[in-house]
CSV table of C-alpha atoms in Angstrom, one decimal:
chain,number,residue,atom,x,y,z
A,1,MET,CA,70.6,-125.7,74.6
A,2,ARG,CA,68.4,-125.6,77.7
A,3,LEU,CA,66.7,-122.3,78.6
A,4,GLU,CA,67.5,-122.8,82.3
A,5,ALA,CA,71.2,-122.1,81.8
A,6,VAL,CA,72.4,-120.7,85.1
A,7,GLY,CA,73.6,-117.1,85.4
A,8,ALA,CA,72.9,-116.2,81.8
A,9,ASN,CA,71.5,-112.8,80.9
A,10,VAL,CA,70.7,-113.9,77.3
A,11,ILE,CA,69.7,-117.4,76.1
A,12,LEU,CA,68.5,-118.1,72.6
A,13,ASP,CA,67.4,-121.6,71.6
A,14,GLY,CA,67.0,-122.1,67.9
A,15,ALA,CA,65.6,-118.6,67.5
A,16,GLY,CA,64.7,-117.4,64.0
A,17,VAL,CA,63.4,-114.1,62.7
A,18,SER,CA,61.7,-113.4,59.4
A,19,LEU,CA,61.1,-110.0,57.9
A,20,GLY,CA,58.6,-109.6,55.2
A,21,GLY,CA,58.6,-113.3,54.6
A,22,LEU,CA,62.4,-113.5,54.3
A,23,ALA,CA,64.2,-115.6,56.9
A,24,VAL,CA,66.8,-113.2,58.2
A,25,LEU,CA,67.9,-115.3,61.2
A,26,ARG,CA,67.7,-119.1,61.5
A,27,GLY,CA,68.3,-121.5,64.3
A,28,ILE,CA,70.3,-119.1,66.5
A,29,SER,CA,71.4,-120.6,69.8
A,30,LEU,CA,73.6,-118.8,72.2
A,31,SER,CA,74.0,-118.0,75.9
A,32,ILE,CA,75.6,-114.9,77.3
A,33,GLY,CA,76.5,-114.7,80.9
A,34,SER,CA,76.9,-111.8,83.4
A,35,ALA,CA,80.0,-109.6,83.0
A,36,GLU,CA,80.6,-111.1,79.5
A,37,VAL,CA,81.5,-109.3,76.3
A,38,VAL,CA,80.5,-111.1,73.2
A,39,GLY,CA,81.4,-110.0,69.7
A,40,ILE,CA,79.4,-111.1,66.6
A,41,ALA,CA,81.2,-110.6,63.3
A,42,GLY,CA,79.8,-111.0,59.9
A,43,PRO,CA,79.5,-109.4,56.5
A,44,ASN,CA,76.9,-106.8,55.5
A,45,GLY,CA,73.4,-108.4,55.3
A,46,SER,CA,74.3,-111.4,57.4
A,47,GLY,CA,71.7,-110.7,60.1
A,48,LYS,CA,73.9,-108.9,62.7
A,49,THR,CA,71.5,-106.0,63.2
A,50,THR,CA,68.4,-108.2,63.3
A,51,LEU,CA,70.1,-110.3,66.0
A,52,LEU,CA,70.8,-107.2,68.1
A,53,ARG,CA,67.2,-106.1,67.6
A,54,LEU,CA,66.1,-109.6,68.7
A,55,LEU,CA,68.2,-109.3,71.8
A,56,ALA,CA,66.9,-105.8,72.4
A,57,THR,CA,63.3,-107.3,72.4
A,58,LEU,CA,62.6,-105.1,69.4
A,59,ALA,CA,62.1,-108.0,67.0
A,60,ARG,CA,60.1,-111.1,67.8
A,61,PRO,CA,61.3,-114.7,67.2
A,62,ASP,CA,59.0,-116.6,64.8
A,63,GLU,CA,60.8,-119.9,65.5
A,64,GLY,CA,62.6,-121.2,68.5
A,65,SER,CA,62.6,-119.4,71.8
A,66,GLY,CA,64.7,-117.1,73.9
A,67,ARG,CA,65.0,-115.2,77.2
A,68,VAL,CA,66.6,-111.8,77.8
A,69,LEU,CA,67.2,-110.7,81.4
A,70,GLY,CA,64.7,-113.3,82.5
A,71,ALA,CA,61.9,-112.2,80.1
A,72,THR,CA,60.6,-114.6,77.4
A,73,LEU,CA,61.0,-113.1,74.0
A,74,GLY,CA,57.8,-112.5,72.1
A,75,THR,CA,55.7,-112.1,75.3
A,76,THR,CA,54.6,-109.1,77.3
A,77,GLU,CA,57.3,-110.0,79.9
A,78,VAL,CA,59.7,-108.0,77.8
A,79,TYR,CA,58.1,-104.7,78.9
A,80,ALA,CA,59.4,-105.2,82.4
A,81,VAL,CA,63.1,-105.5,81.2
A,82,ARG,CA,63.4,-103.1,78.3
A,83,HIS,CA,64.5,-100.3,80.6
A,84,ASP,CA,67.6,-102.5,81.4
A,85,ILE,CA,68.6,-102.8,77.8
A,86,GLY,CA,70.7,-100.2,76.1
A,87,LEU,CA,71.2,-100.0,72.3
A,88,ILE,CA,73.5,-98.0,70.2
A,89,GLY,CA,72.3,-98.5,66.6
A,90,HIS,CA,73.3,-97.4,63.2
A,91,VAL,CA,71.1,-94.3,63.3
A,92,PRO,CA,71.3,-92.2,66.5
A,93,ALA,CA,68.1,-92.4,68.4
A,94,LEU,CA,67.9,-88.7,69.1
A,95,ILE,CA,65.2,-86.1,68.3
A,96,HIS,CA,66.6,-83.8,65.6
A,97,GLU,CA,64.9,-80.6,66.8
A,98,LEU,CA,66.2,-80.8,70.3
A,99,SER,CA,69.7,-80.1,71.6
A,100,LEU,CA,71.9,-82.9,72.9
A,101,ARG,CA,71.2,-81.8,76.5
A,102,GLU,CA,67.4,-81.7,75.9
A,103,ASN,CA,67.5,-85.2,74.4
A,104,LEU,CA,69.2,-86.5,77.5
A,105,GLU,CA,66.7,-84.7,79.8
A,106,HIS,CA,63.8,-86.2,77.8
A,107,ALA,CA,65.3,-89.7,78.0
A,108,ALA,CA,66.1,-89.4,81.7
A,109,ARG,CA,62.6,-88.1,82.5
A,110,LEU,CA,60.9,-90.9,80.6
A,111,ALA,CA,63.1,-93.5,82.1
A,112,GLY,CA,62.5,-92.1,85.6
A,113,ASP,CA,66.2,-91.4,86.0
A,114,ASP,CA,67.9,-88.5,87.9
A,115,VAL,CA,68.0,-85.4,85.6
A,116,SER,CA,70.6,-83.8,87.9
A,117,ARG,CA,73.2,-86.4,86.7
A,118,ILE,CA,73.1,-85.1,83.1
A,119,ASP,CA,75.8,-82.5,83.6
A,120,ARG,CA,78.2,-85.1,84.9
A,121,ALA,CA,77.4,-87.5,82.1
A,122,LEU,CA,78.0,-84.7,79.6
A,123,ARG,CA,81.4,-84.0,81.2
A,124,VAL,CA,82.3,-87.7,81.1
A,125,VAL,CA,81.7,-88.0,77.4
A,126,GLY,CA,83.3,-84.7,76.7
A,127,LEU,CA,80.2,-82.8,75.5
A,128,GLU,CA,80.0,-80.2,78.2
A,129,GLY,CA,80.9,-77.4,75.6
A,130,ALA,CA,78.5,-78.7,72.9
A,131,ALA,CA,75.5,-79.8,75.0
A,132,ASP,CA,73.3,-77.0,73.7
A,133,ARG,CA,73.9,-77.8,70.0
A,134,LYS,CA,70.9,-79.2,68.1
A,135,VAL,CA,71.2,-82.7,66.8
A,136,GLY,CA,71.3,-81.5,63.3
A,137,GLN,CA,74.3,-79.2,64.1
A,138,SER,CA,76.3,-82.0,65.7
A,139,SER,CA,78.8,-84.4,64.1
A,140,HIS,CA,78.5,-88.2,64.0
A,141,GLY,CA,81.0,-88.5,66.8
A,142,MET,CA,79.1,-86.0,69.0
A,143,LEU,CA,75.8,-87.9,68.5
A,144,ARG,CA,77.6,-91.2,69.5
A,145,ARG,CA,78.9,-89.4,72.6
A,146,ALA,CA,75.4,-88.2,73.4
A,147,GLU,CA,74.1,-91.7,73.1
A,148,ALA,CA,76.9,-92.9,75.4
A,149,ALA,CA,75.9,-90.2,77.9
A,150,ARG,CA,72.3,-91.5,77.8
A,151,LEU,CA,73.6,-95.0,78.6
A,152,LEU,CA,75.6,-93.6,81.5
A,153,LEU,CA,72.3,-92.2,82.8
A,154,THR,CA,70.1,-95.3,82.3
A,155,ARG,CA,72.9,-97.8,83.2
A,156,PRO,CA,71.5,-100.8,81.3
A,157,ARG,CA,72.3,-104.4,82.3
A,158,LEU,CA,72.5,-105.5,78.7
A,159,LEU,CA,74.4,-103.2,76.4
A,160,LEU,CA,74.1,-103.8,72.6
A,161,LEU,CA,76.4,-102.0,70.3
A,162,ASP,CA,75.8,-102.0,66.5
A,163,GLU,CA,79.0,-101.0,64.7
A,164,ALA,CA,79.4,-98.5,67.6
A,165,PHE,CA,83.0,-97.8,66.9
A,166,SER,CA,82.7,-96.9,63.2
A,167,GLY,CA,83.5,-93.4,62.2
A,168,LEU,CA,84.8,-92.4,65.7
A,169,ASP,CA,88.1,-90.8,66.6
A,170,THR,CA,90.4,-92.4,69.2
A,171,SER,CA,89.0,-90.5,72.2
A,172,ALA,CA,85.4,-91.4,71.2
A,173,ARG,CA,86.4,-95.1,70.8
A,174,ASP,CA,88.0,-94.9,74.2
A,175,LEU,CA,84.7,-93.6,75.6
A,176,VAL,CA,82.8,-96.6,74.1
A,177,ASP,CA,85.4,-98.9,75.6
A,178,ALA,CA,84.9,-97.3,79.0
A,179,LEU,CA,81.2,-97.8,78.6
A,180,VAL,CA,81.7,-101.5,78.0
A,181,GLU,CA,84.1,-101.7,81.0
A,182,ARG,CA,81.6,-100.0,83.3
A,183,SER,CA,78.8,-102.3,82.2
A,184,VAL,CA,81.0,-105.4,82.7
A,185,ALA,CA,82.2,-104.2,86.1
A,186,ALA,CA,78.5,-103.8,87.1
A,187,GLY,CA,77.8,-107.4,86.1
A,188,GLY,CA,76.1,-106.5,82.9
A,189,SER,CA,76.5,-108.2,79.5
A,190,VAL,CA,77.7,-106.6,76.3
A,191,VAL,CA,77.1,-107.7,72.7
A,192,MET,CA,78.9,-105.9,70.0
A,193,VAL,CA,78.5,-106.5,66.3
A,194,SER,CA,80.8,-105.5,63.5
A,195,HIS,CA,81.9,-106.6,60.1
A,196,ASP,CA,85.5,-106.5,61.4
A,197,ALA,CA,86.3,-109.6,63.4
A,198,ASN,CA,89.8,-108.4,64.3
A,199,HIS,CA,88.4,-105.3,65.8
A,200,LEU,CA,86.0,-107.4,68.0
A,201,ALA,CA,88.7,-109.9,69.0
A,202,SER,CA,90.6,-107.2,70.8
A,203,ARG,CA,87.6,-106.2,72.9
A,204,ALA,CA,85.4,-109.2,73.4
A,205,ASP,CA,85.7,-112.3,75.6
A,206,ARG,CA,84.6,-114.4,72.7
A,207,VAL,CA,83.7,-113.7,69.1
A,208,MET,CA,81.2,-115.6,66.9
A,209,THR,CA,80.6,-115.3,63.2
A,210,ILE,CA,77.3,-115.0,61.6
A,211,SER,CA,76.6,-115.7,57.9
A,212,SER,CA,73.3,-115.8,56.0
A,213,GLY,CA,71.4,-115.6,59.3
A,214,ARG,CA,73.2,-118.5,61.1
A,215,ILE,CA,75.8,-118.5,63.8
A,216,GLU,CA,78.7,-120.4,62.2
A,217,ALA,CA,81.5,-120.9,64.6
A,218,PRO,CA,83.9,-119.0,66.9
A,219,ALA,CA,86.0,-116.7,64.7
B,1,MET,CA,57.9,-92.6,86.1
B,2,SER,CA,54.1,-93.0,86.2
B,3,PHE,CA,51.9,-93.4,83.2
B,4,TRP,CA,50.7,-89.8,83.3
B,5,ASP,CA,54.2,-88.4,83.9
B,6,GLN,CA,55.3,-90.2,80.7
B,7,ALA,CA,52.3,-89.0,78.8
B,8,VAL,CA,52.9,-85.4,79.9
B,9,GLU,CA,56.6,-85.6,79.1
B,10,ILE,CA,55.9,-86.8,75.6
B,11,ALA,CA,53.3,-84.1,75.0
B,12,ARG,CA,55.7,-81.4,76.4
B,13,VAL,CA,58.5,-82.5,74.0
B,14,ASP,CA,56.0,-82.8,71.0
B,15,LEU,CA,54.9,-79.2,71.6
B,16,GLN,CA,58.5,-78.0,72.0
B,17,VAL,CA,59.4,-79.6,68.6
B,18,GLU,CA,56.3,-78.1,67.0
B,19,ARG,CA,57.3,-74.7,68.4
B,20,ARG,CA,60.7,-75.0,66.7
B,21,ILE,CA,59.6,-76.4,63.3
B,22,GLY,CA,56.2,-74.7,63.1
B,23,ASP,CA,54.5,-77.2,60.7
B,24,VAL,CA,51.1,-76.2,61.9
B,25,LEU,CA,51.6,-72.4,62.1
B,26,ARG,CA,53.8,-71.9,59.1
B,27,ILE,CA,52.6,-74.5,56.6
B,28,ILE,CA,49.2,-76.1,57.4
B,29,PHE,CA,47.3,-73.0,58.6
B,30,PRO,CA,48.3,-70.7,55.7
B,31,PHE,CA,47.3,-73.4,53.2
B,32,ALA,CA,44.0,-73.8,55.0
B,33,VAL,CA,43.3,-70.1,54.8
B,34,VAL,CA,44.1,-70.2,51.0
B,35,ALA,CA,41.6,-73.0,50.7
B,36,LEU,CA,39.0,-70.8,52.5
B,37,LEU,CA,39.7,-68.1,50.0
B,38,VAL,CA,39.1,-70.4,47.0
B,39,PHE,CA,35.4,-70.8,47.6
B,40,PRO,CA,34.5,-67.1,47.5
B,41,LEU,CA,36.6,-66.7,44.4
B,42,ALA,CA,34.8,-69.6,42.7
B,43,LEU,CA,31.4,-68.2,43.7
B,44,GLY,CA,32.1,-64.8,42.4
B,45,ILE,CA,30.2,-61.9,44.0
B,46,ASP,CA,27.2,-63.8,45.3
B,47,LEU,CA,27.6,-62.5,48.8
B,48,ALA,CA,24.4,-64.2,50.0
B,49,ALA,CA,25.8,-67.6,49.0
B,50,ILE,CA,29.1,-66.9,50.6
B,51,THR,CA,27.5,-65.9,53.8
B,52,ARG,CA,25.3,-69.0,53.8
B,53,ILE,CA,28.1,-71.6,53.1
B,54,GLY,CA,30.6,-70.1,55.6
B,55,PRO,CA,30.0,-72.6,58.4
B,56,ALA,CA,30.0,-75.6,56.1
B,57,VAL,CA,33.2,-74.5,54.4
B,58,PHE,CA,34.8,-74.1,57.8
B,59,TRP,CA,34.0,-77.7,58.8
B,60,ALA,CA,35.1,-79.1,55.4
B,61,ILE,CA,38.4,-77.2,55.4
B,62,GLY,CA,38.9,-77.7,59.1
B,63,VAL,CA,38.6,-81.4,59.0
B,64,LEU,CA,40.6,-81.9,55.8
B,65,PHE,CA,43.5,-79.7,57.0
B,66,GLY,CA,43.0,-80.9,60.5
B,67,MET,CA,43.8,-84.4,59.3
B,68,GLN,CA,47.2,-83.0,58.2
B,69,VAL,CA,47.7,-81.6,61.7
B,70,ALA,CA,46.6,-85.0,63.2
B,71,LEU,CA,48.9,-87.0,61.0
B,72,ARG,CA,52.0,-84.7,61.2
B,73,GLN,CA,53.3,-86.8,64.1
B,74,ALA,CA,53.0,-90.0,62.1
B,75,ALA,CA,55.1,-88.4,59.3
B,76,ASP,CA,57.8,-87.4,61.8
B,77,ASP,CA,57.8,-90.6,63.9
B,78,ARG,CA,61.1,-92.2,63.0
B,79,PRO,CA,61.7,-95.9,63.8
B,80,GLU,CA,64.7,-95.2,66.0
B,81,ARG,CA,62.6,-92.9,68.2
B,82,ARG,CA,60.0,-95.6,68.6
B,83,ASP,CA,62.8,-98.0,69.6
B,84,LEU,CA,64.2,-95.5,72.0
B,85,TYR,CA,60.9,-95.0,73.7
B,86,ALA,CA,60.4,-98.8,74.0
B,87,LEU,CA,63.9,-99.2,75.6
B,88,LEU,CA,63.3,-96.4,78.0
B,89,GLY,CA,60.3,-98.3,79.2
B,90,VAL,CA,57.6,-96.0,77.9
B,91,ASP,CA,54.2,-97.6,78.0
B,92,PRO,CA,52.8,-97.5,74.4
B,93,ALA,CA,49.4,-96.4,75.9
B,94,ALA,CA,51.2,-93.4,77.6
B,95,ARG,CA,52.7,-92.5,74.2
B,96,PHE,CA,49.3,-92.6,72.6
B,97,VAL,CA,47.8,-90.4,75.4
B,98,GLY,CA,50.8,-88.0,75.3
B,99,ARG,CA,50.6,-87.6,71.5
B,100,SER,CA,46.8,-87.1,71.7
B,101,MET,CA,47.3,-84.4,74.3
B,102,SER,CA,49.8,-82.4,72.4
B,103,GLY,CA,48.0,-83.0,69.1
B,104,SER,CA,44.7,-81.9,70.6
B,105,LEU,CA,46.2,-78.6,71.8
B,106,LEU,CA,47.6,-77.9,68.4
B,107,MET,CA,44.4,-78.9,66.7
B,108,LEU,CA,42.4,-76.6,69.0
B,109,GLY,CA,44.6,-73.7,68.2
B,110,PHE,CA,44.4,-74.5,64.5
B,111,MET,CA,40.6,-74.8,64.5
B,112,PHE,CA,40.0,-71.6,66.5
B,113,ALA,CA,42.4,-69.7,64.2
B,114,LEU,CA,40.5,-71.1,61.2
B,115,MET,CA,37.2,-70.1,62.8
B,116,VAL,CA,38.4,-66.5,63.1
B,117,ALA,CA,39.6,-66.5,59.5
B,118,THR,CA,36.2,-67.8,58.4
B,119,LEU,CA,34.4,-65.1,60.4
B,120,LEU,CA,36.5,-62.5,58.7
B,121,LEU,CA,36.3,-63.9,55.1
B,122,TYR,CA,32.7,-65.1,55.0
B,123,SER,CA,30.8,-63.0,57.7
B,124,PRO,CA,28.5,-66.0,58.1
B,125,ARG,CA,25.0,-65.7,59.5
B,126,LEU,CA,25.2,-67.5,62.8
B,127,PRO,CA,22.3,-68.3,65.2
B,128,GLU,CA,22.0,-66.5,68.5
B,129,GLY,CA,24.1,-68.0,71.3
B,130,TRP,CA,26.5,-69.8,68.8
B,131,PRO,CA,29.8,-69.3,70.6
B,132,ILE,CA,29.5,-71.9,73.4
B,133,PRO,CA,28.0,-74.7,71.2
B,134,ALA,CA,30.6,-73.9,68.5
B,135,ALA,CA,33.4,-74.0,71.0
B,136,ALA,CA,32.2,-77.3,72.4
B,137,ALA,CA,31.9,-78.8,68.9
B,138,ILE,CA,35.3,-77.6,67.9
B,139,LEU,CA,36.8,-78.9,71.2
B,140,LEU,CA,35.3,-82.4,70.8
B,141,THR,CA,36.1,-82.6,67.1
B,142,SER,CA,39.7,-81.6,67.7
B,143,ILE,CA,40.2,-84.2,70.3
B,144,GLY,CA,38.6,-86.9,68.1
B,145,LEU,CA,40.5,-86.0,65.0
B,146,THR,CA,43.8,-86.1,66.9
B,147,GLU,CA,43.0,-89.4,68.5
B,148,LEU,CA,42.1,-90.8,65.1
B,149,GLY,CA,45.3,-89.4,63.6
B,150,THR,CA,47.5,-90.8,66.4
B,151,LEU,CA,45.8,-94.2,66.2
B,152,ALA,CA,46.3,-94.3,62.4
B,153,GLY,CA,49.9,-93.3,62.9
B,154,GLU,CA,50.4,-96.2,65.3
B,155,VAL,CA,48.6,-98.7,63.1
B,156,THR,CA,50.8,-97.8,60.1
B,157,ALA,CA,54.1,-97.5,62.0
B,158,GLY,CA,56.9,-99.3,60.1
B,159,LEU,CA,54.9,-99.4,56.8
B,160,ARG,CA,56.0,-97.8,53.6
B,161,ASN,CA,53.8,-94.9,52.4
B,162,ARG,CA,52.5,-94.7,56.0
B,163,THR,CA,51.3,-91.1,55.6
B,164,ALA,CA,49.1,-92.0,52.7
B,165,LEU,CA,47.8,-95.1,54.4
B,166,ALA,CA,47.1,-93.2,57.6
B,167,SER,CA,45.1,-90.7,55.6
B,168,LEU,CA,43.0,-93.5,54.1
B,169,ILE,CA,42.2,-94.8,57.6
B,170,VAL,CA,41.4,-91.4,59.0
B,171,ALA,CA,39.2,-90.0,56.2
B,172,PRO,CA,36.2,-92.5,56.5
B,173,LEU,CA,36.5,-92.8,60.3
B,174,ALA,CA,36.3,-89.0,60.6
B,175,ILE,CA,32.7,-88.9,59.2
B,176,PRO,CA,31.0,-88.9,62.7
B,177,LEU,CA,33.3,-86.0,63.7
B,178,VAL,CA,32.4,-84.0,60.5
B,179,LEU,CA,28.7,-84.7,61.0
B,180,GLY,CA,28.7,-83.9,64.7
B,181,GLY,CA,30.7,-80.7,64.3
B,182,SER,CA,28.8,-79.3,61.3
B,183,GLN,CA,25.3,-80.4,62.5
B,184,THR,CA,25.8,-78.8,65.9
B,185,LEU,CA,25.5,-75.2,64.5
B,186,GLU,CA,22.9,-76.3,61.9
B,187,SER,CA,20.7,-77.7,64.7
B,188,LEU,CA,21.1,-74.6,66.7
B,189,ALA,CA,20.0,-72.5,63.7
B,190,ARG,CA,16.9,-74.8,63.2
B,191,ASP,CA,16.3,-75.0,66.9
B,192,THR,CA,16.2,-78.8,66.8
B,193,GLY,CA,18.5,-79.5,69.7
B,194,ILE,CA,22.3,-79.8,69.6
B,195,LEU,CA,22.7,-82.4,72.4
B,196,PRO,CA,22.5,-85.5,70.1
B,197,TRP,CA,25.3,-84.1,68.0
B,198,LEU,CA,27.5,-83.2,70.9
B,199,LEU,CA,26.9,-86.7,72.4
B,200,LEU,CA,27.9,-88.2,69.0
B,201,LEU,CA,31.2,-86.3,69.2
B,202,PHE,CA,31.8,-87.2,72.8
B,203,ALA,CA,31.0,-90.9,72.2
B,204,THR,CA,33.3,-91.0,69.2
B,205,ASP,CA,36.1,-89.3,71.3
B,206,LEU,CA,35.6,-91.8,74.1
B,207,ALA,CA,35.5,-94.8,71.8
B,208,LEU,CA,38.8,-93.7,70.1
B,209,ALA,CA,40.4,-93.1,73.5
B,210,VAL,CA,39.5,-96.6,74.7
B,211,ALA,CA,40.6,-98.1,71.4
B,212,GLY,CA,43.9,-96.1,71.4
B,213,VAL,CA,44.8,-97.0,75.0
B,214,GLY,CA,43.6,-100.6,74.8
B,215,LEU,CA,45.2,-101.4,71.5
B,216,ALA,CA,48.5,-99.6,72.1
B,217,ARG,CA,50.5,-102.6,73.2
B,218,PRO,CA,49.1,-105.1,70.6
B,219,ILE,CA,49.7,-102.5,67.8
B,220,GLU,CA,53.2,-101.8,69.1
B,221,GLU,CA,54.0,-105.5,69.2
B,222,ALA,CA,52.4,-106.2,65.8
B,223,SER,CA,54.6,-103.6,64.3
B,224,ARG,CA,57.8,-105.4,65.4
């Protein structure tokens, strides 16, 4: 695969990642275009989360190469694009001692985003009545909603969702779906990973399977 | 958001978190006072000895427990928070500066409170004109210890047993700070000039600041 692929937000060319000497990803090649939703399915331990971290520029390739939003992975170019990447991971990235609203204010200030949009974001995700709860007093669904609100504020061009629908009720799932639709409508790319290929098939433009650190084939 | 805006925001939230959990006020400071009490108990009723060792005990306890204050952020620094800061576009150097700012304020409060406790418990014999040199030494030692703790926390990010490893890094590198802090008052008492010791503290602080800012990105990337 050539790195010059036109219109692609993500290009990986034989990328591999090792963690503690163990090859977790090997020879990953893929291209993801604008306004595209890609699902990656695979069993536990297959390398899905590491692949998302690679795409988020939070892991470095130790073989092959890749570009994300125009920045070459493993170089300092990634600093310029990280603000355009949104990740919802397994563990909510929220500060436990702060309230949900304070977490959003902190994130918005650090990212240089408009703090006055927080109330609207909280309303959109249905947290207006629980915004002053501490993270430790909030349910899993509330934390996911708070993360969705943060992504509404930062409006990333590349949205990465790691099992983002697990443990959510119907309205929270609808919210994540709406987040994906917004991102696609704005020309962004979305990558979702899950162990459930059927779940991804209903939401993604195409679904790939990953096993033992290698992309196998379209599911 | 500018570098300094990011640093100030990180410092503000660190202090807000500390105000809520109160690690320094409720846990580290009371234990440090207990440690201050142990020495007089061990020495018995030798009041002259107690008065004489007061300043030395203050620096020993201050630096040992100050390391806990300096490393508290490393213990609380979860990987997902580091990832979030990275994806929000926070400059790793701004994170270092912000954490050093908040940590230095906490450390200053801790050291001054400990000094008051030492004055009450030991009634040490202090040379004339001690408050300003002591304040300068405490200020510079606090900044240096915090920078060291923050740097050690960054170097050990993502490692298992990081708190223990960070302590092993901080302890030997804190020697210039212990020397500079303790010898400032000693030199004042002997009338041998305090400037070299204050300069040692300042140079150590400056070197740690340059290392922390300059190495922030490479350390951040190496931890990934």
